[in-house]
Coordinates of C-alpha atoms in Angstrom, one line a residue:
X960 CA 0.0 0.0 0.0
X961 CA 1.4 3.3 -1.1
X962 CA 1.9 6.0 1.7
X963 CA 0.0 9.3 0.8
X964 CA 2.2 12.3 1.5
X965 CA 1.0 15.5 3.8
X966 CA 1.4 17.2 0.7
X967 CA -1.0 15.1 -1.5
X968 CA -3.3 15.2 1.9
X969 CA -3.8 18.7 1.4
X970 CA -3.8 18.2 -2.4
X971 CA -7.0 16.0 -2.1
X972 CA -8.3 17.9 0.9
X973 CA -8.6 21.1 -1.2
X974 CA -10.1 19.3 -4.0
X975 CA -12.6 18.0 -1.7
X976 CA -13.4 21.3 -0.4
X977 CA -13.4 22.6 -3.6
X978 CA -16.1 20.4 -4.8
X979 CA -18.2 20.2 -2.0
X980 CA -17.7 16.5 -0.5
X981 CA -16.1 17.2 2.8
X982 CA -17.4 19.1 5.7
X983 CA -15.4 21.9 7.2
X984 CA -15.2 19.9 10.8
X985 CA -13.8 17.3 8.8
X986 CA -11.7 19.4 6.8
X987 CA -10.1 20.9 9.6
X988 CA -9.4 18.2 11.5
X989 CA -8.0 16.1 8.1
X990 CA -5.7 19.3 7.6
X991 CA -3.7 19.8 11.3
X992 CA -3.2 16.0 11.0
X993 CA -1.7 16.5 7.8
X994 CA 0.8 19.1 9.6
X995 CA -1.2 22.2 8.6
X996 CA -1.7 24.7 11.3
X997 CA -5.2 25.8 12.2
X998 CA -5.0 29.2 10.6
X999 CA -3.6 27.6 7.8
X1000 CA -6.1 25.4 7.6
X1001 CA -8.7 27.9 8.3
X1002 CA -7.2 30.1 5.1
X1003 CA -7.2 26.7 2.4
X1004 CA -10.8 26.3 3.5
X1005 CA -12.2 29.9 2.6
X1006 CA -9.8 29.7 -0.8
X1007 CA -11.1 26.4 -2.1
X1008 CA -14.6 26.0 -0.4
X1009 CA -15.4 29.6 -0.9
X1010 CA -13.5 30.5 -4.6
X1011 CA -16.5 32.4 -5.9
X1012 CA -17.0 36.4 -5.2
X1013 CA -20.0 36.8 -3.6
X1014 CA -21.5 40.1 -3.0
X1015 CA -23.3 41.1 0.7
X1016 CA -23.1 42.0 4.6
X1017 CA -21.2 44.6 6.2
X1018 CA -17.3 44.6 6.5
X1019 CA -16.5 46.1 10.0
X1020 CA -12.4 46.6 10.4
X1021 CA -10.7 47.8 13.7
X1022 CA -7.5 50.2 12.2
X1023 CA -3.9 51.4 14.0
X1024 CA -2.9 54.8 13.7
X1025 CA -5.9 57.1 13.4
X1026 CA -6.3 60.7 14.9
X1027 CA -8.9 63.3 15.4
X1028 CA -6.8 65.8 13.4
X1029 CA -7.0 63.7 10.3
X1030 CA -8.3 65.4 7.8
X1031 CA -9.9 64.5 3.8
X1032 CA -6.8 66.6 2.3
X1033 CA -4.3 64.4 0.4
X1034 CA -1.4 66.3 0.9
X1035 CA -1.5 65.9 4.5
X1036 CA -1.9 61.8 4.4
X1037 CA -0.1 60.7 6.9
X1038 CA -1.9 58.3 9.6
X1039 CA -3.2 54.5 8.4
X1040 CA -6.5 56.2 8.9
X1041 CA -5.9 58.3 5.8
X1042 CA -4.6 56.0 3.9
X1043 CA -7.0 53.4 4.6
X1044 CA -10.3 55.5 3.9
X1045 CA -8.9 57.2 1.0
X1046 CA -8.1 53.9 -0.9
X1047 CA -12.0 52.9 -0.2
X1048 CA -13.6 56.3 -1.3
X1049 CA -10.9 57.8 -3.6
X1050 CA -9.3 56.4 -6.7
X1051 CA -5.7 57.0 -8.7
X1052 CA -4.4 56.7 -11.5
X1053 CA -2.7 52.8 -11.3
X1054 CA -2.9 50.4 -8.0
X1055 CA -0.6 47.6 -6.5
X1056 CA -1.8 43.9 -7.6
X1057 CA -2.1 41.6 -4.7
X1058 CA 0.5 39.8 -6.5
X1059 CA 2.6 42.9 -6.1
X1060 CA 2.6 44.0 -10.4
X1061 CA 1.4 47.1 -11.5
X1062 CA -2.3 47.6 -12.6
X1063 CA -4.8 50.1 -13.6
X1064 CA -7.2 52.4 -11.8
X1065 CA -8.5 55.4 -13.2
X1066 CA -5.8 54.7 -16.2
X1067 CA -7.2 52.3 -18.8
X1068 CA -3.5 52.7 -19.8
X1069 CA -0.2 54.6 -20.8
X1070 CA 2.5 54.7 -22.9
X1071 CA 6.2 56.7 -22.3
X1072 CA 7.9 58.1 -25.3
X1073 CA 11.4 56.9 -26.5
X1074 CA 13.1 58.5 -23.2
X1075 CA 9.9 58.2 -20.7
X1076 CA 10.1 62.0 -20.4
X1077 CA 7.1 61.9 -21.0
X1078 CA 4.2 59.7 -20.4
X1079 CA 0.7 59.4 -21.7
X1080 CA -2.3 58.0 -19.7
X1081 CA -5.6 57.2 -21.2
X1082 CA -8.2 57.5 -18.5
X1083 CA -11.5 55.2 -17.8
X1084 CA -14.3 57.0 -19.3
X1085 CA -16.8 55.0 -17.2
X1086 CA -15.5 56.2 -14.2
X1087 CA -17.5 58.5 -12.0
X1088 CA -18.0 60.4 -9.0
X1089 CA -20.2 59.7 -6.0
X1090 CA -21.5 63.0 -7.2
X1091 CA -23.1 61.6 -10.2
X1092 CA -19.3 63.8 -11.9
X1093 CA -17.6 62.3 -14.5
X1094 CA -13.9 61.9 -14.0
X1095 CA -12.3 63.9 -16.4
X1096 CA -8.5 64.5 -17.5
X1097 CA -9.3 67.4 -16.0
X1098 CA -9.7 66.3 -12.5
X1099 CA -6.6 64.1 -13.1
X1100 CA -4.6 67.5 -14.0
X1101 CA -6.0 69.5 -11.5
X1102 CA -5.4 66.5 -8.4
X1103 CA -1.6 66.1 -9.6
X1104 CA -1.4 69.5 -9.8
X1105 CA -2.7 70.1 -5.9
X1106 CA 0.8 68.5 -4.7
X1107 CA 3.1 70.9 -7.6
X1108 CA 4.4 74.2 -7.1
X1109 CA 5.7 76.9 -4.7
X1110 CA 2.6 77.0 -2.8
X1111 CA 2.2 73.6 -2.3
X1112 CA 2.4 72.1 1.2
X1113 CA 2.0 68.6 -0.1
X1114 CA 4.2 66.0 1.5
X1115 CA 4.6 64.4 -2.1
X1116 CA 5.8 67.6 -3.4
X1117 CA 9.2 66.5 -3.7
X1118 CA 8.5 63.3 -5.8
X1119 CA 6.8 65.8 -8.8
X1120 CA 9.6 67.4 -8.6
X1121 CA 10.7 66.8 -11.5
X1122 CA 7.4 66.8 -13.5
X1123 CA 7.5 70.3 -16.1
X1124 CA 3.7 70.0 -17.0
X1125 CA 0.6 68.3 -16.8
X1126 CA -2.2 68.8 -19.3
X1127 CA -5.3 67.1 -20.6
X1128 CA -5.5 66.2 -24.5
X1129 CA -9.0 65.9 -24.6
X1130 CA -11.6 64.5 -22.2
X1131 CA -9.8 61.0 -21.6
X1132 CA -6.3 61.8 -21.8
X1133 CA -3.3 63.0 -20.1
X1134 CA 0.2 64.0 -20.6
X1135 CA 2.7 64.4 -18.0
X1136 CA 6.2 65.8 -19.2
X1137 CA 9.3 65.5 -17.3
X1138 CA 12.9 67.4 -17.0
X1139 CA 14.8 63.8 -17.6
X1140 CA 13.7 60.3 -18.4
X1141 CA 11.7 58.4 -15.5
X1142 CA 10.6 54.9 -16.0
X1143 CA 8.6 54.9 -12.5
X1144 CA 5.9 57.6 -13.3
X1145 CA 3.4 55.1 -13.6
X1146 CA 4.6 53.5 -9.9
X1147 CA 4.6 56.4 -8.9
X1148 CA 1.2 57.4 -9.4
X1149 CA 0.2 54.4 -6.8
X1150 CA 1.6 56.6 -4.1
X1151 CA -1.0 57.3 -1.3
X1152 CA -1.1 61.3 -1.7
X1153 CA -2.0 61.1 -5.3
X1154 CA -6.0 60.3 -5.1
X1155 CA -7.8 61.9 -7.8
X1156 CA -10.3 64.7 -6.6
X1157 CA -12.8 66.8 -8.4
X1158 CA -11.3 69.9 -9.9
X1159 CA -13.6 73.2 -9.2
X1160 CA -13.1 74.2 -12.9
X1161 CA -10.1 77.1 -11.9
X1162 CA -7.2 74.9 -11.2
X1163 CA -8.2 73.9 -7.8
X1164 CA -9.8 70.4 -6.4
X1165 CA -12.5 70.0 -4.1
X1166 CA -10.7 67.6 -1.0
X1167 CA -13.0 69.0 1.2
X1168 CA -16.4 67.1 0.6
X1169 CA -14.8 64.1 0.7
X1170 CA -16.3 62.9 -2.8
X1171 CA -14.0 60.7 -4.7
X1172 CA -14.8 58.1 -7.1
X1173 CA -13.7 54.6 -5.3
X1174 CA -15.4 51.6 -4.7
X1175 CA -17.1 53.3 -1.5
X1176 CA -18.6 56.5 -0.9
X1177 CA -19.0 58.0 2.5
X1178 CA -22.1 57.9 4.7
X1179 CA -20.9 59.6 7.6
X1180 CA -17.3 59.7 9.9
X1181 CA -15.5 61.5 12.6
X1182 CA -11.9 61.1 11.9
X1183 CA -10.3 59.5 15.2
X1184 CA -13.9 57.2 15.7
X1185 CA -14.9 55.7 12.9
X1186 CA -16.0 56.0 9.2
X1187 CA -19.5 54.4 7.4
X1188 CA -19.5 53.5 4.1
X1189 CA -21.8 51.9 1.3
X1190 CA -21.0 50.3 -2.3
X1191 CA -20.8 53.2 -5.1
X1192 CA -22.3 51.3 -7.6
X1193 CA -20.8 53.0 -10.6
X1194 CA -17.0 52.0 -9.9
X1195 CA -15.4 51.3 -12.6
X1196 CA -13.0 48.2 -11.7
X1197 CA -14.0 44.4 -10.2
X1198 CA -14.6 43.9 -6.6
X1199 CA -16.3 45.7 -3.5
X1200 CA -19.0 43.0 -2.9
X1201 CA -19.4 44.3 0.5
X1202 CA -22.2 46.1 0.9
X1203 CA -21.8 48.5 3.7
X1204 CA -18.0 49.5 5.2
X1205 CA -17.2 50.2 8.9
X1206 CA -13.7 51.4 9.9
X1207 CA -13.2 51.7 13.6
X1208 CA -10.5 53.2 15.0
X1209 CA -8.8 50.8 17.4
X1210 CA -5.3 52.9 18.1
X1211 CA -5.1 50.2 21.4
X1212 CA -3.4 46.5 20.3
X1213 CA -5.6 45.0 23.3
X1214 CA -8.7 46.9 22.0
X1215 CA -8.5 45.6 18.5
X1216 CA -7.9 42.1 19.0
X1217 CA -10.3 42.1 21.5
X1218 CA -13.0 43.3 18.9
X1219 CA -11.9 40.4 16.5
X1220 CA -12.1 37.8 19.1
X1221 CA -15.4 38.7 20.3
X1222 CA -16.4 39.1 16.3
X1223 CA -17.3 43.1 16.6
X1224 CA -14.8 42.8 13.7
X1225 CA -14.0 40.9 10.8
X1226 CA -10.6 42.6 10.6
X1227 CA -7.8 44.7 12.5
X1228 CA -4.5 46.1 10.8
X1229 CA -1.7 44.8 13.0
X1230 CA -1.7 42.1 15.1
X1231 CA 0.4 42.5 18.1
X1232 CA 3.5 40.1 17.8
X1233 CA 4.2 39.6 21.3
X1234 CA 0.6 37.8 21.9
X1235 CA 0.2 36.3 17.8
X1236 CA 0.9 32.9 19.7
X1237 CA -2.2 33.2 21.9
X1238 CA -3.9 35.1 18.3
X1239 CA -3.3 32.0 16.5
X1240 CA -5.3 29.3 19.1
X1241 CA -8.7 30.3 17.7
X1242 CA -9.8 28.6 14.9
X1243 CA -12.2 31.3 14.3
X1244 CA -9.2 33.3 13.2
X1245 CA -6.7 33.7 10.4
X1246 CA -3.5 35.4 10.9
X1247 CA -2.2 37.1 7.5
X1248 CA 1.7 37.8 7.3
X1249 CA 3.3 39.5 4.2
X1250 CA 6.4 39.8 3.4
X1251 CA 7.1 43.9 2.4
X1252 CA 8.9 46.9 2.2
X1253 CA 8.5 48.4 5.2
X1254 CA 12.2 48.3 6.8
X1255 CA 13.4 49.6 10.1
X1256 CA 16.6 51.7 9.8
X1257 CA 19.7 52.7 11.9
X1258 CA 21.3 55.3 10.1
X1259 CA 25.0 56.8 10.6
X1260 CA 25.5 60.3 9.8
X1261 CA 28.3 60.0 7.4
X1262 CA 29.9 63.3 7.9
X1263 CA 30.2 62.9 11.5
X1264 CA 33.0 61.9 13.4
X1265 CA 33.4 58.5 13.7
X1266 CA 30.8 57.4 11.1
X1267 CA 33.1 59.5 8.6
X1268 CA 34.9 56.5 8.2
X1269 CA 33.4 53.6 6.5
X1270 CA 35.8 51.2 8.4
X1271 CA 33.7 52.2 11.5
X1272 CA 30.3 52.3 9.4
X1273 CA 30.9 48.3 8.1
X1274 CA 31.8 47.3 12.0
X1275 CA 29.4 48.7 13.5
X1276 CA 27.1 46.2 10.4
X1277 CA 29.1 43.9 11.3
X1278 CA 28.7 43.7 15.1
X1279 CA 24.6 43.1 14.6
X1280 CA 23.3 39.1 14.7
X1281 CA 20.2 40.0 12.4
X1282 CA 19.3 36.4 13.2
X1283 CA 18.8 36.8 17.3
X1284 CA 17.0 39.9 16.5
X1285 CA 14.4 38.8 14.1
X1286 CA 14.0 36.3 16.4
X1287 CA 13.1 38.0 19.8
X1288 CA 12.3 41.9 18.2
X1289 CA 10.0 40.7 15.5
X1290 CA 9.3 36.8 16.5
X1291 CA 10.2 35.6 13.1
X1292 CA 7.7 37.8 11.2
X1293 CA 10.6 40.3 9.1
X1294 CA 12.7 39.4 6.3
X1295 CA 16.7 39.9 7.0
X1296 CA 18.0 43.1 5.6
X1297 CA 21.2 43.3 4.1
X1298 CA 22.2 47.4 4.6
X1299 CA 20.3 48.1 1.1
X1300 CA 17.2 49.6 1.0
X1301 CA 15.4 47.5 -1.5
X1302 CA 13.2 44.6 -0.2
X1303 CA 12.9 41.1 -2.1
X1304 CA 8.9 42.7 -2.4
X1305 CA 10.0 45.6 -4.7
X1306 CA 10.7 45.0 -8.3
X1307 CA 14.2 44.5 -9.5
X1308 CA 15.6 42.5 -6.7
X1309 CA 19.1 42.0 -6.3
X1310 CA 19.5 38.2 -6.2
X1311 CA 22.8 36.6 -5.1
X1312 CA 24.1 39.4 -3.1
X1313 CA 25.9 37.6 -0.1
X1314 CA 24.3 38.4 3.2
X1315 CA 26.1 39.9 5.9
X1316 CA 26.5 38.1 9.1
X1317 CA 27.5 38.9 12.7
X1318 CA 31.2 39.0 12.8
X1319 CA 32.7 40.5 16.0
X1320 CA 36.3 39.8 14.8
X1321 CA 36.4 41.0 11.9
X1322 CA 34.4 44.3 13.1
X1323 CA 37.4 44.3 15.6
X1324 CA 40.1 43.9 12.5
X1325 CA 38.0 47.0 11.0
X1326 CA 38.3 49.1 14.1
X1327 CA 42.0 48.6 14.7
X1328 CA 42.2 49.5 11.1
X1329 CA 40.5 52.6 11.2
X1330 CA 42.0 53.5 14.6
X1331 CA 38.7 53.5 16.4
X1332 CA 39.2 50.5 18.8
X1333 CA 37.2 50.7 21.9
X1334 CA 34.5 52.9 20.1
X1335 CA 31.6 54.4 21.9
X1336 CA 28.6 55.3 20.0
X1337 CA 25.5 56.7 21.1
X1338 CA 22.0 55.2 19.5
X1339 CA 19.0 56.9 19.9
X1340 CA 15.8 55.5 19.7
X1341 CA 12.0 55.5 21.2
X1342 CA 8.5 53.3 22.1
X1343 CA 7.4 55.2 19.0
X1344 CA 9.3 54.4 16.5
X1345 CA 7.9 50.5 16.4
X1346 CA 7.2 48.0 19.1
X1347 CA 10.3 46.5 20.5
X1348 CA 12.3 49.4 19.1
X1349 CA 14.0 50.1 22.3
X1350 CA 14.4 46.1 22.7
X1351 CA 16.0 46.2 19.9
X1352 CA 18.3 48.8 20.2
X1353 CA 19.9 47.2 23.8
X1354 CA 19.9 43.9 22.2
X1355 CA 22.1 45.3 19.5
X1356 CA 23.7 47.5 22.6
X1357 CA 24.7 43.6 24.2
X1358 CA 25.7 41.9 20.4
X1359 CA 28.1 44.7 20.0
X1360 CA 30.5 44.2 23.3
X1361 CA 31.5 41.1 21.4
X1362 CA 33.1 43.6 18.8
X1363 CA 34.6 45.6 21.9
X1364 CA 32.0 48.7 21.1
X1365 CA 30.1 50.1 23.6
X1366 CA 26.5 51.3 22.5
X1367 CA 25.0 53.7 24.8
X1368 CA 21.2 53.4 24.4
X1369 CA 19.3 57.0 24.4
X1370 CA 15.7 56.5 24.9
X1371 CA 14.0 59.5 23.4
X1372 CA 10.8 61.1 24.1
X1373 CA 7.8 59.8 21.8
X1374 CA 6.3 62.6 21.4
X1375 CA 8.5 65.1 18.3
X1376 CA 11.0 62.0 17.8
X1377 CA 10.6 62.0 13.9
X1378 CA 11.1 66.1 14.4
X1379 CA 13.6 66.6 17.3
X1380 CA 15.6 63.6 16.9
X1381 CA 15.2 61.8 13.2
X1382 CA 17.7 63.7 11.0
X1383 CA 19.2 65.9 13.7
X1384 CA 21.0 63.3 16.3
X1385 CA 24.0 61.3 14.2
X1386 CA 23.0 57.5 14.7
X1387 CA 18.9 57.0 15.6
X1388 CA 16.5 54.0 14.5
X1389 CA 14.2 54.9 12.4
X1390 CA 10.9 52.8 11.1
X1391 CA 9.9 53.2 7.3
X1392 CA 7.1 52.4 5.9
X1393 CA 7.2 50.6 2.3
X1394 CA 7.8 51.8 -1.1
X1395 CA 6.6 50.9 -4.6
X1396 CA 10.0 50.9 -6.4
X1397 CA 14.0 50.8 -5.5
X1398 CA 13.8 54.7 -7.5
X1399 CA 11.3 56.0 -4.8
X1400 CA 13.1 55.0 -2.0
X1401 CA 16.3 55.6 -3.5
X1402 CA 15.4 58.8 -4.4
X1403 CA 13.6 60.1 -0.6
X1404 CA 16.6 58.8 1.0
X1405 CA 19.8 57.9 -0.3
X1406 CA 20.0 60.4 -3.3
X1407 CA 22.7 63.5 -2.6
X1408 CA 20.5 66.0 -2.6
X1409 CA 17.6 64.0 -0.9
X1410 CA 15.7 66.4 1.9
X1411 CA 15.5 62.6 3.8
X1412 CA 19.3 61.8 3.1
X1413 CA 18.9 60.5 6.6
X1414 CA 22.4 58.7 6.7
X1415 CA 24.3 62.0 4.5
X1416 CA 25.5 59.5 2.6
X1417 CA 27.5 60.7 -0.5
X1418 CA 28.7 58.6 -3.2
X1419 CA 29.0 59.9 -6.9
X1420 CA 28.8 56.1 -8.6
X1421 CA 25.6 55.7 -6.5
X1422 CA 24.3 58.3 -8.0
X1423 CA 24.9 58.8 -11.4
X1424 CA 24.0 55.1 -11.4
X1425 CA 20.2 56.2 -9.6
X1426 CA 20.1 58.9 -12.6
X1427 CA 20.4 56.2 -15.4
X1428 CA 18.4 53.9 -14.1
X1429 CA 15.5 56.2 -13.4
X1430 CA 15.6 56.7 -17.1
X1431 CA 16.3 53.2 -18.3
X1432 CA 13.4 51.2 -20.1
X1433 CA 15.3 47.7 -20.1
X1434 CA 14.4 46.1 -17.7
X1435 CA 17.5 43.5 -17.8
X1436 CA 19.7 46.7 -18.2
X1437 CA 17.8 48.4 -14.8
X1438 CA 18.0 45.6 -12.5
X1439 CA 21.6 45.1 -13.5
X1440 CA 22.1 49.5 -12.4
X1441 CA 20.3 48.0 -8.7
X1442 CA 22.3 45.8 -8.1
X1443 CA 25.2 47.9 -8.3
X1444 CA 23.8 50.1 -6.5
X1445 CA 22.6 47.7 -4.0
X1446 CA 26.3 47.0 -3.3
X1447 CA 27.5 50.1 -3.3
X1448 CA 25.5 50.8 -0.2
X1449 CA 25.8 47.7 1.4
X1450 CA 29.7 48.4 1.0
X1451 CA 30.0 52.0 1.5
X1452 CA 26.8 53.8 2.8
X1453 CA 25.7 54.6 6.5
X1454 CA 23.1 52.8 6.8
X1455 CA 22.4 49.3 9.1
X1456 CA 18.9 47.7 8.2
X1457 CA 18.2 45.1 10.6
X1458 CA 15.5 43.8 8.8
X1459 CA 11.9 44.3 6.3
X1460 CA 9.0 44.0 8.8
X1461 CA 6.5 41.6 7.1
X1462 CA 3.0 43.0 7.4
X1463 CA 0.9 41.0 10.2
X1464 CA -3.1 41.4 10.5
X1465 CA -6.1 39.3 11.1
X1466 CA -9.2 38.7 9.6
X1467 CA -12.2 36.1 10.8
X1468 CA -12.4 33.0 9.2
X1469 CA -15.6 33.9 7.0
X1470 CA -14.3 36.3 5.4
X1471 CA -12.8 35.5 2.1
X1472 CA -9.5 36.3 1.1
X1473 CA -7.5 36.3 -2.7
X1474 CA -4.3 33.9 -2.7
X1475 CA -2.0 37.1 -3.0
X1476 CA -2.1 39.6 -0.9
X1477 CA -0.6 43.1 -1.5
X1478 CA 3.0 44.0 -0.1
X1479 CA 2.2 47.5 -0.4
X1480 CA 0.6 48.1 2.7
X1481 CA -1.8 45.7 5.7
X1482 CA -4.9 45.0 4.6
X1483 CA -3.9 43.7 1.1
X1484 CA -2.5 47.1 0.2
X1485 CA -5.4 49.0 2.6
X1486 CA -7.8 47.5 -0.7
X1487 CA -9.1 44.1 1.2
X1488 CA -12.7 46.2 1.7
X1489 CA -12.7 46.5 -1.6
X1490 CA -11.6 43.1 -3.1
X1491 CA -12.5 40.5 -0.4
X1492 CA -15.9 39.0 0.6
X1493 CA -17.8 36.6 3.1
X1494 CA -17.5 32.9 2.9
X1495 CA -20.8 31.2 2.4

């Protein structure tokens, strides 16, 4: 008699869902004896039981990071609240795939010329306001515009900055021309600030009635509390079978998983990672991690004594077991960074680049070298900046000794640490939240003349290299400039990156989830309201 594998178990077990012959009891209790967990189990039963959309019920999700000062104007996103609502009500020009590609929104499409200085996009002409509006190229113009020009207190303002002019051709079309060649623009357009509004016909948008063209439209709200939200049935894309919307601010970690536990949610944002283990008992419940972008930093001011010496800068990397610290910071859920700022979920990943590893003598060899042994270093870092951030930073503090460094732990205030301390004091931690593209983040942070240069990091190769590749339409030809670059920071910049948090949040088990998620942000790139539905 043949012995059936735990992988052809789950084979047959998913067919049999699929078709309808097992029960879910059964299906469950077939899967953990297979080896599957109970979440995992939980998640292979709503895929194959449950494959068909369905449209119906009231989505209610508990959300992180919400204030009372939140407001509708897309220049001032900042807060998950923000972001959230204005990917359920608003709309842009392209969105993040849950399989992490690039696909449309407003744009039907677009085209570069032969040096993508300048890009045409050919926009839905079945898209419409919760008004009863049109979306126009007008509107488009008018939104991009909103975050452009000297008067402009947009926090995207530096990422047009090198846009010339942005016009409509007609009803359905727009044309946005550059200063140089970018291959990212349509990326870019993903990024949160850039919702589309409804221009007032004189160059300026109307943010403040909070109409937007998305898959919801707003019932009523009270930023900080929650928001209420029904289907706008003239979307123009797929999806957003729930009828109704509730987001509820649940800034607490106790608060929000409390909500799912009891079932006053279907969904919360971020699951607390010190009690996931106790999370993960109830069947009732599916933990989601993704891998993504988001990174947490430890930048070295490069200009200041002793980081002015990359000697110091590489044993300093050197002296930090990423292993231990994934391990008790971030209980397994990160991936290990590698002191360049481009995550294995952003296109164009450097494969093959040989990971660092904690090396206490040979950050001792690199110290003698450079004259520095018996360095002291000051690290400042706060409760803020992520949970376990502090943790993290006298873990590092202990790994370090090994190198003969002494890492003097600053705790800093919460309150004011991303102004008062983040690009003022020489070596901080710094948490950042994910990217679309290597250029973006490139560009924010490790570019010369980048206002976030938070390492002042200066190295000519690096960036005539970020120049061409910015430009470059081969893709072979562009992921061969990352990886370069890639190495040139891991080598020579002033930056440690312990590691690219992975993206940790909940949902019941009836609702319905695809078999990608987004990397772009939690919640299936802050879209699962939009593109998930309840299980039968």
């Amino acid at each position: 008699m043949t012995k059936i594998t735990n992988t052809e178990m789950m084979t047959r077990l998913g067919a049999a869902a699929k078709d309808g012959s097992i029960s879910r009891r059964s299906f469950m209790n077939y899967s953990i004896a297979a080896g599957a967990t109970a979440s995992a189990a939980t998640g292979l039963w709503t895929t194959k039981a449950n494959a068909a959309p369905q449209k119906g019920g009231t989505f209610r999700f508990g959300i992180h990071d919400g204030n009372s000062s939140d407001t509708h104007d897309p220049g001032t996103y900042v807060s998950r609240q923000q972001i959230y609502l204005a990917h359920q009500y608003r709309s842009y020009l392209t969105l993040i795939n849950p399989d992490g590609s690039l696909g449309n929104d407003l744009a039907t499409g677009w085209e570069p010329n032969d040096d993508a200085s300048v890009w045409t996009f050919e926009i839905n002409p079945n898209a419409s306001f919760h008004s009863g509006k049109a979306v126009t190229a007008q509107d488009v113009v008018d939104s991009l515009n909103f975050h452009r020009g000297e008067n402009s207190s947009s926090a995207a303002k530096t990422l047009l900055t090198s846009v010339t002019d942005i016009r409509a051709d007609g009803d359905f079309t727009v044309v946005v021309e550059l200063s140089g060649g970018n291959a990212d623009v349509p990326w870019l357009m993903t990024d949160y600030h850039f919702a589309i509004c409804p221009s007032n016909g004189d160059g300026t948008i109307d943010w403040q009635s909070g109409d937007g063209s998305g898959p919801y439209k707003i019932d009523s709200g009270e930023w900080g509390v929650q928001f209420r939200l029904s289907r706008h049935e003239g979307w123009h894309l797929e999806g957003a079978y729930f009828d109704d919307l509730v987001m509820l601010v649940l800034n607490d970690p106790n608060a929000r998983q409390t909500a799912l536990v009891t079932g006053d949610v279907d969904a919360v944002s971020l699951v607390d990672l010190k009690t996931k283990s106790l999370l993960a008992r109830d069947t009732s419940i599916q933990i989601l991690s993704v891998p993504s972008a988001a990174a947490i930093t430890m930048p070295m001011f490069c200009d200041t004594a002793p980081f002015n010496d990359v000697d110091v800068r590489n044993a300093l990397k050197l002296s930090m077991d990423r292993d231990e610290i994934i391990s008790k910071i971030a209980f397994g859920e990160a991936t290990m960074g590698n002191d360049f700022h481009h995550s294995p979920a952003m296109p164009y990943y450097p494969e093959g680049i040989d990971q660092r590893s904690y090396d206490p003598d040979q950050a001792k060899s690199l110290l003698k070298k450079a004259g520095a042994e018996g360095l002291k270093v000051s690290l400042s870092t706060a409760d803020s900046v992520f949970s376990g951030a502090v943790d993290m930073c006298v873990l590092y503090a202990e790994q370090a000794k090994a190198a003969g460094i002494s890492v003097n732990v600053v705790r800093e205030a919460n309150d004011g640490y991303y102004s008062d301390v983040w690009l003022k004091k020489p070596f901080t931690a710094v948490s950042w939240g994910a990217r679309p593209t290597p250029d973006v983040m490139y560009s924010l942070a490790y570019a010369s003349d980048a206002a976030w240069n938070e390492s002042h990091w200066q190295n000519e190769e690096f960036n005539e290299l970020l120049v061409k590749a910015k430009a470059e339409l081969d893709d072979e030809l562009r992921s061969e400039m990352y990886r370069d670059m890639a190495i040139l920071a891991k080598d020579d910049g002033g930056t440690i990156i312990p590691f690219f948090n992975n993206f940790v949040y909940a949902v019941r088990n009836n609702v319905q989830v695809g078999e990608d998620l987004a990397p772009s942000w939690e919640l299936d790139g802050a879209r699962g309201p939009s593109r998930w539905w309840f299980a039968a």
